[in-house]
Each structure stands twice: as C-alpha cells, then as structure tokens.
C-alpha cells in the first residue's frame, strides 16, 4: 500500500506546484507585461478617477445618453448571469414586449420598427457593454433633441466607435455603450 500512496502524494505535490502556483503566477506576470491594460481589468479613467471597465456595461437612463442592453442583474458583475427564462416562459414574452414598446416610444420610432434582439434580450452574463450599431443609430435623434446637437455629429461619433468582428471572423460589429457615452460627454458637450 505504501508503494502506491507515496508516489501518488509526490505526483499530487508536483502537479499542485506546477498547475496551482507556477503556471498561474507565470501567466499573470506575462499578461501584466504584455497586456497591462487588459490584465488590470480594462479600466476606464476620467480625470484620474476610475469610472468603470470596458468589459462591464452600465445603466444609462438619461435621454442624453445611449441606452445599454438590458441586464437581468442590473450590471452587477458579482452574480453575473441571466434570468434563465425559457422561450415558452410568459415572463420572457412579456419582458420582450415591454422592452420593445419602451424602446420604440423613448426613441420616437415608427410602431413597426424592427428593434435589434440585443435591445430586447438581456445577455447571458448580464454585463455585456455592447449593442449593435443599428441600435445605437436608432437612438441618435433622441440624444440630438436632449442635447440640442445636430444628428450628423452624433452619427459620426457612433460610426467612429463601431468595433468590427473579433479577428475579422467572430461575432458581429458592435458599439461599446460605456465608451461611446464617455466620448459623447467629452467631445459633444
């Protein structure tokens, strides 16, 4: 029995050391050197103060800002997750209907406007900071009225902040609402 246990304990110790200490510490140090911004949470600073992360959405309710994708957890990254409502759940259907009506009303869009799914459904993480470019462009007139700015300058700002597919292959073009709203405040008072 001793001939089996002692080697097993040694292997456990070696792999614990390798995979539990050496590998994580090495990867952390490498990422801090190679990708310092990302390794430190992709934090967004404004006047020397951290105001959020590029990776975590925030709620914007004012008519002067682009509105984010809905969140089932109110953008709190600690309990990250969705509602777990299935496609046959009446609460899901009611929620989508209410979000569609509110979006159309708030943005003064024609009744039959097709609203992008990302505006109707919360993301599975609940903290997604991105919306499709079409969803951002649908909000331009509301923001223009609220800020007293021409729509052209706001559209140009949106187009400037459109991120392409990941590596040109994965996903769809998107706009980070947190970064876009920060630029809106900085560039188009």
Coordinates of C-alpha atoms in Angstrom, one line a residue:
X1 CA 0.0 0.0 0.0
X2 CA 2.9 2.4 0.9
X3 CA 4.4 1.9 -2.6
X4 CA 1.2 3.3 -4.1
X5 CA 0.5 6.1 -1.7
X6 CA 3.9 7.8 -1.6
X7 CA 4.2 8.2 -5.4
X8 CA 0.6 9.4 -5.6
X9 CA 1.4 12.1 -3.0
X10 CA 4.5 13.1 -4.8
X11 CA 2.6 13.4 -8.1
X12 CA -0.1 15.4 -6.3
X13 CA 2.5 17.7 -4.8
X14 CA 4.3 18.3 -8.1
X15 CA 1.2 19.0 -10.1
X16 CA -0.2 21.2 -7.4
X17 CA 3.0 23.2 -7.5
X18 CA 3.1 23.3 -11.3
X19 CA -0.6 24.0 -12.1
X20 CA -1.6 25.7 -8.9
X21 CA 1.3 28.1 -8.3
X22 CA 4.0 28.2 -11.1
X23 CA 1.7 28.3 -14.1
X24 CA -0.8 30.9 -12.7
X25 CA 1.9 33.2 -11.4
X26 CA 3.8 33.0 -14.7
X27 CA 0.7 33.7 -16.8
X28 CA -0.2 36.6 -14.5
X29 CA 3.2 38.2 -14.8
X30 CA 3.4 37.7 -18.6
X31 CA -0.1 39.2 -19.0
X32 CA 0.9 42.2 -16.9
X33 CA 3.9 42.8 -19.0
X34 CA 2.4 42.1 -22.5
X35 CA -1.2 43.3 -21.9
X36 CA -1.1 45.6 -18.8
X37 CA -4.4 47.4 -19.6
X38 CA -6.4 44.2 -20.1
X39 CA -4.7 42.4 -17.2
X40 CA -5.8 45.1 -14.9
X41 CA -9.4 44.9 -15.8
X42 CA -9.6 47.2 -18.9
X43 CA -10.4 50.1 -16.5
X44 CA -11.7 53.4 -17.9
X45 CA -10.4 56.5 -16.3
X46 CA -11.8 60.0 -16.4
X47 CA -9.9 62.9 -14.8
X48 CA -7.8 60.4 -12.9
X49 CA -10.8 58.6 -11.5
X50 CA -11.8 55.0 -12.4
X51 CA -15.4 55.2 -13.7
X52 CA -15.8 51.6 -15.0
X53 CA -14.5 48.9 -17.2
X54 CA -14.6 48.5 -20.9
X55 CA -15.9 44.9 -20.2
X56 CA -18.8 45.7 -17.9
X57 CA -21.9 47.5 -19.1
X58 CA -23.6 50.3 -17.1
X59 CA -27.2 51.5 -16.9
X60 CA -27.8 54.8 -18.7
X61 CA -31.4 56.1 -18.2
X62 CA -31.0 59.8 -19.2
X63 CA -32.3 60.9 -22.5
X64 CA -28.9 62.5 -23.2
X65 CA -27.1 59.1 -23.3
X66 CA -27.1 55.9 -25.4
X67 CA -29.0 53.2 -23.6
X68 CA -27.4 49.9 -22.9
X69 CA -28.5 46.4 -23.5
X70 CA -30.9 45.2 -20.8
X71 CA -29.4 43.4 -17.8
X72 CA -31.2 40.8 -15.6
X73 CA -28.7 41.6 -12.8
X74 CA -28.6 45.4 -13.1
X75 CA -25.0 45.3 -14.4
X76 CA -23.6 43.8 -11.1
X77 CA -20.7 41.6 -12.2
X78 CA -20.6 39.6 -8.9
X79 CA -23.7 37.4 -9.5
X80 CA -23.1 37.5 -13.3
X81 CA -26.0 35.8 -15.1
X82 CA -29.3 35.9 -16.8
X83 CA -32.9 35.2 -15.9
X84 CA -32.9 31.6 -17.0
X85 CA -36.3 32.1 -18.5
X86 CA -37.0 29.8 -21.4
X87 CA -38.6 30.7 -24.7
X88 CA -42.0 29.4 -23.6
X89 CA -41.9 31.4 -20.3
X90 CA -44.7 34.1 -20.2
X91 CA -42.4 36.4 -18.2
X92 CA -39.9 36.3 -21.1
X93 CA -42.5 37.2 -23.7
X94 CA -44.0 40.0 -21.5
X95 CA -40.5 41.4 -20.9
X96 CA -39.5 41.4 -24.6
X97 CA -42.8 43.1 -25.5
X98 CA -42.4 45.7 -22.8
X99 CA -38.8 46.4 -23.8
X100 CA -39.8 46.7 -27.5
X101 CA -42.6 49.2 -26.7
X102 CA -40.5 51.2 -24.4
X103 CA -37.6 51.4 -26.8
X104 CA -39.8 52.5 -29.7
X105 CA -41.5 55.1 -27.6
X106 CA -38.4 56.5 -26.0
X107 CA -36.6 56.8 -29.3
X108 CA -39.7 58.1 -31.2
X109 CA -39.6 55.3 -33.8
X110 CA -42.4 54.2 -36.0
X111 CA -44.6 51.5 -34.4
X112 CA -43.5 48.7 -36.7
X113 CA -39.7 49.3 -36.3
X114 CA -37.6 46.2 -36.0
X115 CA -35.7 46.5 -32.8
X116 CA -32.4 44.5 -32.6
X117 CA -32.6 41.5 -30.4
X118 CA -29.8 42.7 -28.3
X119 CA -32.0 45.6 -27.1
X120 CA -34.9 43.2 -26.3
X121 CA -33.0 40.4 -24.5
X122 CA -30.5 40.6 -21.6
X123 CA -27.2 39.0 -22.3
X124 CA -26.4 35.7 -20.6
X125 CA -23.7 37.4 -18.5
X126 CA -25.9 40.4 -17.7
X127 CA -22.9 42.7 -18.0
X128 CA -22.4 43.0 -21.8
X129 CA -21.4 46.6 -22.6
X130 CA -22.1 46.2 -26.4
X131 CA -25.1 46.9 -28.6
X132 CA -25.3 46.6 -32.4
X133 CA -24.5 49.7 -34.5
X134 CA -28.2 49.8 -35.7
X135 CA -29.4 50.0 -32.1
X136 CA -27.1 53.0 -31.4
X137 CA -28.1 54.8 -34.6
X138 CA -31.8 54.4 -33.7
X139 CA -31.1 56.4 -30.5
X140 CA -29.3 59.4 -32.3
X141 CA -32.5 61.5 -32.8
X142 CA -33.4 61.2 -29.1
X143 CA -29.9 62.2 -28.0
X144 CA -29.8 65.0 -30.5
X145 CA -33.1 66.5 -29.1
X146 CA -32.0 66.1 -25.5
X147 CA -28.6 67.7 -26.0
X148 CA -29.5 70.2 -28.6
X149 CA -27.0 68.9 -31.1
X150 CA -27.3 68.1 -34.8
X151 CA -27.8 64.4 -35.6
X152 CA -24.9 64.3 -38.1
X153 CA -22.2 64.8 -35.4
X154 CA -23.7 62.2 -33.2
X155 CA -23.9 59.7 -36.1
X156 CA -20.3 60.3 -37.0
X157 CA -19.3 59.6 -33.4
X158 CA -21.3 56.3 -33.4
X159 CA -19.6 55.3 -36.7
X160 CA -16.2 56.1 -35.3
X161 CA -16.8 53.8 -32.3
X162 CA -18.1 50.7 -34.2
X163 CA -15.9 47.8 -33.4
X164 CA -15.5 45.1 -36.1
X165 CA -15.9 41.4 -35.7
X166 CA -13.4 39.8 -33.5
X167 CA -10.3 39.0 -35.6
X168 CA -12.5 39.8 -38.6
X169 CA -14.3 36.5 -38.2
X170 CA -16.2 36.1 -34.9
X171 CA -19.4 37.9 -33.8
X172 CA -20.9 41.0 -35.3
X173 CA -19.9 44.6 -35.4
X174 CA -20.8 46.3 -32.1
X175 CA -20.6 49.5 -30.2
X176 CA -19.4 49.7 -26.6
X177 CA -22.1 51.9 -24.9
X178 CA -19.9 52.9 -21.9
X179 CA -17.0 54.2 -24.1
X180 CA -19.5 55.8 -26.6
X181 CA -21.2 57.7 -23.8
X182 CA -17.9 58.9 -22.4
X183 CA -16.9 60.1 -25.8
X184 CA -20.3 61.8 -26.2
X185 CA -19.6 63.8 -23.0
X186 CA -16.0 64.6 -23.9
X187 CA -16.5 65.6 -27.5
X188 CA -20.0 66.8 -27.9
X189 CA -20.9 68.6 -24.7

